[in-house]
């Protein structure tokens, strides 16, 4: 039995909670996943997983095995990377996570360009707007947009993220153009369910405004609200990185352009500076260089 491979399979099952999802993620049959787990349990002489028809959970022995397996896999990855570092070649696999809107708009293309420079490297991108535990999910790097990053993680700023009010020409022709933030209360506003759903903040110089908007349509993901705005459903507060091409084409128009929403920051987040692999360092430097000049 390839014990390192068995540890990889076991760690993936612990992360996904599913034999089928593990088989899909590792590109192997479900029967092979079952075989690796059975052989690992036989080798260790302990049951590692409690399996029911609905879930897979770790036993106490499984918790201990998972911790040691992750240490062994990390060590093996470090050895592989260090063995090729002198030749200037990055190897192994990185696991990233980011929001759906940023993944679609910019990160997918950035990853493609980075991989073209490092053909022996693999990247797995988890597109998810919900915060995940980087250690438990074995995520090497998270790209998140925030006013304040998680204080428990190392945060490297990549770029500023400005938000703008937008609406389709059809919506504005039918409903009029608001001339100040308070006028938004008379409009259909498309709000982000996880952030600032009812209260939108704006400033113009020293003038600060908080507006309780009327929102009959909210969603937990920015691109859904973007398509709703394109369809004429209302006024949306959108990240500029997502709407700039649509503003340039005239498919969307700026609303109250003299008023600014709070500027957030796009961060690259990772658990620790210790044992940061050459591949993660290289990707960090690549992303900083790519997103530093504005606009992009």
PDB file of C-alpha atoms in Angstrom:
ATOM      1  CA  UNK A   1       0.000   0.000   0.000  1.00  0.00           C
ATOM      2  CA  UNK A   2       1.177   3.505  -0.832  1.00  0.00           C
ATOM      3  CA  UNK A   3       0.785   4.904   2.669  1.00  0.00           C
ATOM      4  CA  UNK A   4       1.292   8.519   1.667  1.00  0.00           C
ATOM      5  CA  UNK A   5      -1.427   8.162  -0.940  1.00  0.00           C
ATOM      6  CA  UNK A   6      -3.669   6.541   1.661  1.00  0.00           C
ATOM      7  CA  UNK A   7      -3.046   9.511   3.972  1.00  0.00           C
ATOM      8  CA  UNK A   8      -3.935  11.892   1.147  1.00  0.00           C
ATOM      9  CA  UNK A   9      -7.183  10.009   0.492  1.00  0.00           C
ATOM     10  CA  UNK A  10      -8.019   9.913   4.207  1.00  0.00           C
ATOM     11  CA  UNK A  11      -7.322  13.645   4.615  1.00  0.00           C
ATOM     12  CA  UNK A  12      -9.566  14.398   1.651  1.00  0.00           C
ATOM     13  CA  UNK A  13     -12.399  12.274   3.068  1.00  0.00           C
ATOM     14  CA  UNK A  14     -12.040  14.102   6.386  1.00  0.00           C
ATOM     15  CA  UNK A  15     -12.255  17.449   4.545  1.00  0.00           C
ATOM     16  CA  UNK A  16     -15.172  16.621   2.227  1.00  0.00           C
ATOM     17  CA  UNK A  17     -17.070  14.299   4.567  1.00  0.00           C
ATOM     18  CA  UNK A  18     -17.838  12.132   1.558  1.00  0.00           C
ATOM     19  CA  UNK A  19     -16.286   9.141  -0.220  1.00  0.00           C
ATOM     20  CA  UNK A  20     -17.950  10.158  -3.505  1.00  0.00           C
ATOM     21  CA  UNK A  21     -16.724  13.762  -3.315  1.00  0.00           C
ATOM     22  CA  UNK A  22     -13.226  12.509  -2.506  1.00  0.00           C
ATOM     23  CA  UNK A  23     -13.316  10.186  -5.516  1.00  0.00           C
ATOM     24  CA  UNK A  24     -14.298  13.104  -7.759  1.00  0.00           C
ATOM     25  CA  UNK A  25     -11.686  15.437  -6.273  1.00  0.00           C
ATOM     26  CA  UNK A  26      -8.838  12.911  -6.541  1.00  0.00           C
ATOM     27  CA  UNK A  27     -10.017  11.510  -9.885  1.00  0.00           C
ATOM     28  CA  UNK A  28     -10.325   7.906  -8.708  1.00  0.00           C
ATOM     29  CA  UNK A  29     -13.154   5.434  -8.239  1.00  0.00           C
ATOM     30  CA  UNK A  30     -15.207   5.333  -5.037  1.00  0.00           C
ATOM     31  CA  UNK A  31     -14.143   1.704  -4.620  1.00  0.00           C
ATOM     32  CA  UNK A  32     -10.499   2.766  -4.654  1.00  0.00           C
ATOM     33  CA  UNK A  33     -11.192   5.401  -1.981  1.00  0.00           C
ATOM     34  CA  UNK A  34     -12.848   2.734   0.165  1.00  0.00           C
ATOM     35  CA  UNK A  35      -9.881   0.408  -0.354  1.00  0.00           C
ATOM     36  CA  UNK A  36      -7.317   3.030   0.706  1.00  0.00           C
ATOM     37  CA  UNK A  37      -9.290   3.816   3.880  1.00  0.00           C
ATOM     38  CA  UNK A  38      -9.703   0.133   4.728  1.00  0.00           C
ATOM     39  CA  UNK A  39      -5.996  -0.563   4.241  1.00  0.00           C
ATOM     40  CA  UNK A  40      -5.015   2.468   6.311  1.00  0.00           C
ATOM     41  CA  UNK A  41      -7.311   1.335   9.134  1.00  0.00           C
ATOM     42  CA  UNK A  42      -5.858  -2.177   8.903  1.00  0.00           C
ATOM     43  CA  UNK A  43      -2.297  -0.816   8.999  1.00  0.00           C
ATOM     44  CA  UNK A  44      -3.029   1.308  12.067  1.00  0.00           C
ATOM     45  CA  UNK A  45      -5.250  -1.284  13.747  1.00  0.00           C
ATOM     46  CA  UNK A  46      -7.960   1.288  14.479  1.00  0.00           C
ATOM     47  CA  UNK A  47     -11.248   2.508  13.039  1.00  0.00           C
ATOM     48  CA  UNK A  48     -10.727   6.009  11.675  1.00  0.00           C
ATOM     49  CA  UNK A  49     -14.202   6.907  10.396  1.00  0.00           C
ATOM     50  CA  UNK A  50     -17.778   6.521  11.530  1.00  0.00           C
ATOM     51  CA  UNK A  51     -19.903   5.998   8.446  1.00  0.00           C
ATOM     52  CA  UNK A  52     -23.667   6.394   8.154  1.00  0.00           C
ATOM     53  CA  UNK A  53     -25.930   6.749   5.137  1.00  0.00           C
ATOM     54  CA  UNK A  54     -25.806  10.534   5.549  1.00  0.00           C
ATOM     55  CA  UNK A  55     -22.381  11.450   6.892  1.00  0.00           C
ATOM     56  CA  UNK A  56     -18.788  10.484   7.510  1.00  0.00           C
ATOM     57  CA  UNK A  57     -17.208  11.619  10.793  1.00  0.00           C
ATOM     58  CA  UNK A  58     -13.845  11.064  12.450  1.00  0.00           C
ATOM     59  CA  UNK A  59     -13.311   8.807  15.434  1.00  0.00           C
ATOM     60  CA  UNK A  60     -10.819   9.809  18.141  1.00  0.00           C
ATOM     61  CA  UNK A  61      -8.199   7.688  16.396  1.00  0.00           C
ATOM     62  CA  UNK A  62      -9.194   9.393  13.135  1.00  0.00           C
ATOM     63  CA  UNK A  63      -8.618  12.841  14.652  1.00  0.00           C
ATOM     64  CA  UNK A  64      -5.089  11.838  15.679  1.00  0.00           C
ATOM     65  CA  UNK A  65      -4.416  10.209  12.318  1.00  0.00           C
ATOM     66  CA  UNK A  66      -5.652  13.283  10.443  1.00  0.00           C
ATOM     67  CA  UNK A  67      -3.305  15.592  12.327  1.00  0.00           C
ATOM     68  CA  UNK A  68      -0.302  13.324  11.668  1.00  0.00           C
ATOM     69  CA  UNK A  69      -1.318  12.705   8.058  1.00  0.00           C
ATOM     70  CA  UNK A  70      -1.501  16.433   7.330  1.00  0.00           C
ATOM     71  CA  UNK A  71       1.936  16.902   8.884  1.00  0.00           C
ATOM     72  CA  UNK A  72       3.373  14.090   6.751  1.00  0.00           C
ATOM     73  CA  UNK A  73       1.751  15.372   3.562  1.00  0.00           C
ATOM     74  CA  UNK A  74       2.963  18.909   4.228  1.00  0.00           C
ATOM     75  CA  UNK A  75       6.482  17.624   4.878  1.00  0.00           C
ATOM     76  CA  UNK A  76       6.423  15.597   1.676  1.00  0.00           C
ATOM     77  CA  UNK A  77       5.259  18.615  -0.301  1.00  0.00           C
ATOM     78  CA  UNK A  78       8.055  20.713   1.206  1.00  0.00           C
ATOM     79  CA  UNK A  79      10.611  18.054   0.234  1.00  0.00           C
ATOM     80  CA  UNK A  80       9.295  17.917  -3.340  1.00  0.00           C
ATOM     81  CA  UNK A  81       9.316  21.687  -3.670  1.00  0.00           C
ATOM     82  CA  UNK A  82      12.783  22.092  -2.174  1.00  0.00           C
ATOM     83  CA  UNK A  83      14.190  19.384  -4.447  1.00  0.00           C
ATOM     84  CA  UNK A  84      13.165  21.388  -7.517  1.00  0.00           C
ATOM     85  CA  UNK A  85      13.692  24.874  -6.110  1.00  0.00           C
ATOM     86  CA  UNK A  86      17.294  25.086  -7.335  1.00  0.00           C
ATOM     87  CA  UNK A  87      16.154  24.330 -10.869  1.00  0.00           C
ATOM     88  CA  UNK A  88      13.634  27.149 -10.635  1.00  0.00           C
ATOM     89  CA  UNK A  89      10.672  24.774 -11.051  1.00  0.00           C
ATOM     90  CA  UNK A  90       7.623  24.872  -8.778  1.00  0.00           C
ATOM     91  CA  UNK A  91       5.797  21.598  -8.165  1.00  0.00           C
ATOM     92  CA  UNK A  92       2.898  20.283  -6.136  1.00  0.00           C
ATOM     93  CA  UNK A  93      -0.658  21.538  -5.743  1.00  0.00           C
ATOM     94  CA  UNK A  94      -1.990  24.725  -4.178  1.00  0.00           C
ATOM     95  CA  UNK A  95      -5.513  25.076  -2.828  1.00  0.00           C
ATOM     96  CA  UNK A  96      -7.091  28.523  -3.072  1.00  0.00           C
ATOM     97  CA  UNK A  97     -10.451  30.033  -2.223  1.00  0.00           C
ATOM     98  CA  UNK A  98     -12.063  33.292  -3.292  1.00  0.00           C
ATOM     99  CA  UNK A  99     -15.468  34.878  -3.880  1.00  0.00           C
ATOM    100  CA  UNK A 100     -17.412  33.848  -6.964  1.00  0.00           C
ATOM    101  CA  UNK A 101     -17.461  37.356  -8.454  1.00  0.00           C
ATOM    102  CA  UNK A 102     -13.711  37.922  -8.119  1.00  0.00           C
ATOM    103  CA  UNK A 103     -12.984  34.402  -9.327  1.00  0.00           C
ATOM    104  CA  UNK A 104     -15.026  34.936 -12.493  1.00  0.00           C
ATOM    105  CA  UNK A 105     -13.913  38.499 -13.143  1.00  0.00           C
ATOM    106  CA  UNK A 106     -10.172  38.298 -12.508  1.00  0.00           C
ATOM    107  CA  UNK A 107      -8.665  35.418 -10.532  1.00  0.00           C
ATOM    108  CA  UNK A 108      -9.361  32.667 -13.080  1.00  0.00           C
ATOM    109  CA  UNK A 109      -7.379  34.519 -15.743  1.00  0.00           C
ATOM    110  CA  UNK A 110      -4.611  35.360 -13.259  1.00  0.00           C
ATOM    111  CA  UNK A 111      -4.259  31.706 -12.253  1.00  0.00           C
ATOM    112  CA  UNK A 112      -4.112  30.685 -15.904  1.00  0.00           C
ATOM    113  CA  UNK A 113      -1.266  33.113 -16.555  1.00  0.00           C
ATOM    114  CA  UNK A 114       0.581  31.984 -13.408  1.00  0.00           C
ATOM    115  CA  UNK A 115       0.276  28.292 -14.326  1.00  0.00           C
ATOM    116  CA  UNK A 116       1.581  29.043 -17.805  1.00  0.00           C
ATOM    117  CA  UNK A 117       4.804  30.179 -16.111  1.00  0.00           C
ATOM    118  CA  UNK A 118       4.963  27.058 -13.907  1.00  0.00           C
ATOM    119  CA  UNK A 119       3.854  24.003 -15.917  1.00  0.00           C
ATOM    120  CA  UNK A 120       4.663  21.492 -13.134  1.00  0.00           C
ATOM    121  CA  UNK A 121       2.326  23.212 -10.640  1.00  0.00           C
ATOM    122  CA  UNK A 122      -1.378  22.497 -10.041  1.00  0.00           C
ATOM    123  CA  UNK A 123      -3.989  24.790  -8.486  1.00  0.00           C
ATOM    124  CA  UNK A 124      -7.384  23.842  -7.069  1.00  0.00           C
ATOM    125  CA  UNK A 125      -9.721  26.842  -6.659  1.00  0.00           C
ATOM    126  CA  UNK A 126     -12.680  26.697  -4.267  1.00  0.00           C
ATOM    127  CA  UNK A 127     -15.096  29.462  -5.289  1.00  0.00           C
ATOM    128  CA  UNK A 128     -17.191  30.304  -2.251  1.00  0.00           C
ATOM    129  CA  UNK A 129     -18.506  33.522  -0.708  1.00  0.00           C
ATOM    130  CA  UNK A 130     -18.657  31.973   2.754  1.00  0.00           C
ATOM    131  CA  UNK A 131     -15.639  32.172   5.065  1.00  0.00           C
ATOM    132  CA  UNK A 132     -13.878  28.837   5.532  1.00  0.00           C
ATOM    133  CA  UNK A 133     -11.375  27.611   8.089  1.00  0.00           C
ATOM    134  CA  UNK A 134      -8.129  27.610   6.115  1.00  0.00           C
ATOM    135  CA  UNK A 135      -6.396  25.057   8.347  1.00  0.00           C
ATOM    136  CA  UNK A 136      -9.273  22.572   8.518  1.00  0.00           C
ATOM    137  CA  UNK A 137      -9.944  22.894   4.786  1.00  0.00           C
ATOM    138  CA  UNK A 138      -6.221  22.723   3.947  1.00  0.00           C
ATOM    139  CA  UNK A 139      -6.413  26.016   2.019  1.00  0.00           C
ATOM    140  CA  UNK A 140      -3.037  27.531   1.156  1.00  0.00           C
ATOM    141  CA  UNK A 141      -4.333  30.974   0.218  1.00  0.00           C
ATOM    142  CA  UNK A 142      -7.646  32.797   0.471  1.00  0.00           C
ATOM    143  CA  UNK A 143      -8.499  35.906  -1.555  1.00  0.00           C
ATOM    144  CA  UNK A 144     -11.044  37.922   0.402  1.00  0.00           C
ATOM    145  CA  UNK A 145     -12.518  41.435   0.160  1.00  0.00           C
ATOM    146  CA  UNK A 146     -12.988  43.107   3.514  1.00  0.00           C
ATOM    147  CA  UNK A 147     -12.834  46.307   5.537  1.00  0.00           C
ATOM    148  CA  UNK A 148     -10.896  44.412   8.236  1.00  0.00           C
ATOM    149  CA  UNK A 149      -9.279  41.018   7.600  1.00  0.00           C
ATOM    150  CA  UNK A 150      -9.397  38.153  10.097  1.00  0.00           C
ATOM    151  CA  UNK A 151      -6.915  39.059  12.839  1.00  0.00           C
ATOM    152  CA  UNK A 152      -5.931  35.375  13.214  1.00  0.00           C
ATOM    153  CA  UNK A 153      -4.607  35.217   9.645  1.00  0.00           C
ATOM    154  CA  UNK A 154      -1.680  36.852   7.872  1.00  0.00           C
ATOM    155  CA  UNK A 155      -3.102  39.422   5.440  1.00  0.00           C
ATOM    156  CA  UNK A 156      -1.257  40.793   2.418  1.00  0.00           C
ATOM    157  CA  UNK A 157      -3.105  43.612   0.604  1.00  0.00           C
ATOM    158  CA  UNK A 158      -3.442  43.136  -3.146  1.00  0.00           C
ATOM    159  CA  UNK A 159      -5.557  46.126  -4.204  1.00  0.00           C
ATOM    160  CA  UNK A 160      -8.268  48.563  -3.175  1.00  0.00           C
ATOM    161  CA  UNK A 161     -11.843  47.544  -3.923  1.00  0.00           C
ATOM    162  CA  UNK A 162     -14.179  50.434  -4.647  1.00  0.00           C
ATOM    163  CA  UNK A 163     -17.938  49.998  -4.952  1.00  0.00           C
ATOM    164  CA  UNK A 164     -20.231  52.039  -7.188  1.00  0.00           C
ATOM    165  CA  UNK A 165     -23.976  52.397  -7.677  1.00  0.00           C
ATOM    166  CA  UNK A 166     -25.169  51.131 -11.062  1.00  0.00           C
ATOM    167  CA  UNK A 167     -28.418  50.580 -12.907  1.00  0.00           C
ATOM    168  CA  UNK A 168     -29.488  49.716 -16.436  1.00  0.00           C
ATOM    169  CA  UNK A 169     -30.523  52.501 -18.841  1.00  0.00           C
ATOM    170  CA  UNK A 170     -33.979  50.904 -19.020  1.00  0.00           C
ATOM    171  CA  UNK A 171     -34.491  51.033 -15.256  1.00  0.00           C
ATOM    172  CA  UNK A 172     -33.391  54.667 -15.051  1.00  0.00           C
ATOM    173  CA  UNK A 173     -35.610  55.661 -17.988  1.00  0.00           C
ATOM    174  CA  UNK A 174     -38.619  54.073 -16.310  1.00  0.00           C
ATOM    175  CA  UNK A 175     -37.959  55.141 -12.723  1.00  0.00           C
ATOM    176  CA  UNK A 176     -35.899  58.330 -12.911  1.00  0.00           C
ATOM    177  CA  UNK A 177     -32.371  59.120 -11.748  1.00  0.00           C
ATOM    178  CA  UNK A 178     -31.856  59.781  -8.013  1.00  0.00           C
ATOM    179  CA  UNK A 179     -30.112  63.095  -7.321  1.00  0.00           C
ATOM    180  CA  UNK A 180     -28.992  62.430  -3.740  1.00  0.00           C
ATOM    181  CA  UNK A 181     -28.518  59.343  -1.510  1.00  0.00           C
ATOM    182  CA  UNK A 182     -31.857  59.824   0.290  1.00  0.00           C
ATOM    183  CA  UNK A 183     -33.649  59.500  -3.047  1.00  0.00           C
ATOM    184  CA  UNK A 184     -32.576  55.849  -3.103  1.00  0.00           C
ATOM    185  CA  UNK A 185     -35.396  55.147  -0.624  1.00  0.00           C
ATOM    186  CA  UNK A 186     -37.837  55.709  -3.520  1.00  0.00           C
ATOM    187  CA  UNK A 187     -36.128  53.114  -5.727  1.00  0.00           C
ATOM    188  CA  UNK A 188     -35.847  49.344  -5.916  1.00  0.00           C
ATOM    189  CA  UNK A 189     -32.385  48.530  -4.557  1.00  0.00           C
ATOM    190  CA  UNK A 190     -30.611  45.222  -5.030  1.00  0.00           C
ATOM    191  CA  UNK A 191     -28.776  44.351  -1.839  1.00  0.00           C
ATOM    192  CA  UNK A 192     -26.087  41.927  -0.793  1.00  0.00           C
ATOM    193  CA  UNK A 193     -27.540  39.637   1.876  1.00  0.00           C
ATOM    194  CA  UNK A 194     -24.277  39.151   3.791  1.00  0.00           C
ATOM    195  CA  UNK A 195     -23.155  42.788   3.935  1.00  0.00           C
ATOM    196  CA  UNK A 196     -24.994  46.081   4.331  1.00  0.00           C
ATOM    197  CA  UNK A 197     -28.364  44.631   3.330  1.00  0.00           C
ATOM    198  CA  UNK A 198     -30.538  47.506   4.577  1.00  0.00           C
ATOM    199  CA  UNK A 199     -28.161  50.394   5.335  1.00  0.00           C
ATOM    200  CA  UNK A 200     -25.925  51.795   2.611  1.00  0.00           C
ATOM    201  CA  UNK A 201     -23.123  54.182   3.565  1.00  0.00           C
ATOM    202  CA  UNK A 202     -21.870  57.036   1.368  1.00  0.00           C
ATOM    203  CA  UNK A 203     -19.611  60.056   1.663  1.00  0.00           C
ATOM    204  CA  UNK A 204     -18.815  63.119  -0.440  1.00  0.00           C
ATOM    205  CA  UNK A 205     -15.896  64.960   1.063  1.00  0.00           C
ATOM    206  CA  UNK A 206     -16.826  65.497   4.712  1.00  0.00           C
ATOM    207  CA  UNK A 207     -20.519  64.830   4.117  1.00  0.00           C
ATOM    208  CA  UNK A 208     -21.479  61.380   5.447  1.00  0.00           C
ATOM    209  CA  UNK A 209     -24.825  59.712   4.694  1.00  0.00           C
ATOM    210  CA  UNK A 210     -26.466  56.471   5.858  1.00  0.00           C
ATOM    211  CA  UNK A 211     -29.470  55.427   3.819  1.00  0.00           C
ATOM    212  CA  UNK A 212     -32.040  52.777   4.761  1.00  0.00           C
ATOM    213  CA  UNK A 213     -32.733  51.426   1.285  1.00  0.00           C
ATOM    214  CA  UNK A 214     -35.797  49.527   0.142  1.00  0.00           C
ATOM    215  CA  UNK A 215     -34.678  46.089  -0.965  1.00  0.00           C
ATOM    216  CA  UNK A 216     -37.169  43.542  -2.249  1.00  0.00           C
ATOM    217  CA  UNK A 217     -34.413  41.526  -3.964  1.00  0.00           C
ATOM    218  CA  UNK A 218     -31.312  40.451  -2.052  1.00  0.00           C
ATOM    219  CA  UNK A 219     -28.769  37.743  -2.792  1.00  0.00           C
ATOM    220  CA  UNK A 220     -25.639  36.360  -1.190  1.00  0.00           C
ATOM    221  CA  UNK A 221     -23.498  36.728  -4.316  1.00  0.00           C
ATOM    222  CA  UNK A 222     -22.527  39.820  -6.286  1.00  0.00           C
ATOM    223  CA  UNK A 223     -22.830  38.463  -9.836  1.00  0.00           C
ATOM    224  CA  UNK A 224     -26.459  37.489  -9.219  1.00  0.00           C
ATOM    225  CA  UNK A 225     -27.225  41.104  -8.300  1.00  0.00           C
ATOM    226  CA  UNK A 226     -25.209  42.285 -11.300  1.00  0.00           C
ATOM    227  CA  UNK A 227     -27.390  40.267 -13.676  1.00  0.00           C
ATOM    228  CA  UNK A 228     -30.499  41.532 -11.895  1.00  0.00           C
ATOM    229  CA  UNK A 229     -29.308  45.104 -12.478  1.00  0.00           C
ATOM    230  CA  UNK A 230     -28.631  44.330 -16.144  1.00  0.00           C
ATOM    231  CA  UNK A 231     -32.182  42.991 -16.407  1.00  0.00           C
ATOM    232  CA  UNK A 232     -33.555  46.303 -15.128  1.00  0.00           C
ATOM    233  CA  UNK A 233     -34.591  45.096 -11.668  1.00  0.00           C
ATOM    234  CA  UNK A 234     -33.134  47.993  -9.722  1.00  0.00           C
ATOM    235  CA  UNK A 235     -30.052  49.868  -8.489  1.00  0.00           C
ATOM    236  CA  UNK A 236     -27.133  47.783  -7.249  1.00  0.00           C
ATOM    237  CA  UNK A 237     -24.019  48.605  -5.233  1.00  0.00           C
ATOM    238  CA  UNK A 238     -21.319  46.692  -7.075  1.00  0.00           C
ATOM    239  CA  UNK A 239     -17.528  46.311  -6.934  1.00  0.00           C
ATOM    240  CA  UNK A 240     -15.918  48.360  -9.682  1.00  0.00           C
ATOM    241  CA  UNK A 241     -13.759  45.390 -10.758  1.00  0.00           C
ATOM    242  CA  UNK A 242     -16.976  43.655 -11.803  1.00  0.00           C
ATOM    243  CA  UNK A 243     -18.864  46.477 -13.536  1.00  0.00           C
ATOM    244  CA  UNK A 244     -16.132  48.539 -15.238  1.00  0.00           C
ATOM    245  CA  UNK A 245     -16.496  46.739 -18.612  1.00  0.00           C
ATOM    246  CA  UNK A 246     -20.296  47.123 -18.503  1.00  0.00           C
ATOM    247  CA  UNK A 247     -20.018  50.827 -17.713  1.00  0.00           C
ATOM    248  CA  UNK A 248     -17.634  51.256 -20.630  1.00  0.00           C
ATOM    249  CA  UNK A 249     -20.047  49.464 -22.994  1.00  0.00           C
ATOM    250  CA  UNK A 250     -23.056  51.449 -21.777  1.00  0.00           C
ATOM    251  CA  UNK A 251     -24.942  48.365 -20.560  1.00  0.00           C
ATOM    252  CA  UNK A 252     -24.937  49.931 -17.086  1.00  0.00           C
ATOM    253  CA  UNK A 253     -24.855  53.579 -15.977  1.00  0.00           C
ATOM    254  CA  UNK A 254     -23.348  55.078 -12.851  1.00  0.00           C
ATOM    255  CA  UNK A 255     -25.795  56.403 -10.272  1.00  0.00           C
ATOM    256  CA  UNK A 256     -24.752  59.236  -7.915  1.00  0.00           C
ATOM    257  CA  UNK A 257     -21.146  59.131  -9.180  1.00  0.00           C
ATOM    258  CA  UNK A 258     -20.091  62.007  -6.910  1.00  0.00           C
ATOM    259  CA  UNK A 259     -20.894  59.916  -3.811  1.00  0.00           C
ATOM    260  CA  UNK A 260     -18.488  57.171  -2.677  1.00  0.00           C
ATOM    261  CA  UNK A 261     -19.215  53.994  -0.764  1.00  0.00           C
ATOM    262  CA  UNK A 262     -16.607  52.792   1.780  1.00  0.00           C
ATOM    263  CA  UNK A 263     -13.510  51.426   0.066  1.00  0.00           C
ATOM    264  CA  UNK A 264     -12.590  47.874   1.006  1.00  0.00           C
ATOM    265  CA  UNK A 265      -9.354  45.984   0.389  1.00  0.00           C
ATOM    266  CA  UNK A 266      -8.666  42.795  -1.536  1.00  0.00           C
ATOM    267  CA  UNK A 267      -6.449  40.653   0.705  1.00  0.00           C
ATOM    268  CA  UNK A 268      -4.494  37.459   0.242  1.00  0.00           C
ATOM    269  CA  UNK A 269      -4.875  35.566   3.523  1.00  0.00           C
ATOM    270  CA  UNK A 270      -2.836  32.623   4.794  1.00  0.00           C
ATOM    271  CA  UNK A 271      -2.500  30.892   8.167  1.00  0.00           C
ATOM    272  CA  UNK A 272       1.174  31.437   8.991  1.00  0.00           C
ATOM    273  CA  UNK A 273       4.431  32.862   7.674  1.00  0.00           C
ATOM    274  CA  UNK A 274       6.211  29.722   8.909  1.00  0.00           C
ATOM    275  CA  UNK A 275       6.699  26.965   6.344  1.00  0.00           C
ATOM    276  CA  UNK A 276       5.272  29.124   3.565  1.00  0.00           C
ATOM    277  CA  UNK A 277       6.085  27.126   0.450  1.00  0.00           C
ATOM    278  CA  UNK A 278       8.002  28.599  -2.496  1.00  0.00           C
ATOM    279  CA  UNK A 279       4.904  28.100  -4.644  1.00  0.00           C
ATOM    280  CA  UNK A 280       2.705  30.160  -2.310  1.00  0.00           C
ATOM    281  CA  UNK A 281       5.371  32.868  -2.083  1.00  0.00           C
ATOM    282  CA  UNK A 282       5.655  32.977  -5.857  1.00  0.00           C
ATOM    283  CA  UNK A 283       1.880  33.194  -6.294  1.00  0.00           C
ATOM    284  CA  UNK A 284       1.633  35.960  -3.692  1.00  0.00           C
ATOM    285  CA  UNK A 285       4.296  38.021  -5.465  1.00  0.00           C
ATOM    286  CA  UNK A 286       2.600  37.394  -8.811  1.00  0.00           C
ATOM    287  CA  UNK A 287      -0.810  38.563  -7.543  1.00  0.00           C
ATOM    288  CA  UNK A 288       0.626  41.667  -5.868  1.00  0.00           C
ATOM    289  CA  UNK A 289       2.348  42.674  -9.109  1.00  0.00           C
ATOM    290  CA  UNK A 290      -0.721  41.902 -11.224  1.00  0.00           C
ATOM    291  CA  UNK A 291      -3.250  43.853  -9.164  1.00  0.00           C
ATOM    292  CA  UNK A 292      -1.074  46.725  -7.931  1.00  0.00           C
ATOM    293  CA  UNK A 293      -1.609  49.065 -10.904  1.00  0.00           C
ATOM    294  CA  UNK A 294      -5.155  50.429 -11.120  1.00  0.00           C
ATOM    295  CA  UNK A 295      -7.515  50.164 -12.843  1.00  0.00           C
ATOM    296  CA  UNK A 296      -7.347  46.505 -13.828  1.00  0.00           C
TER     297      UNK A 296
END
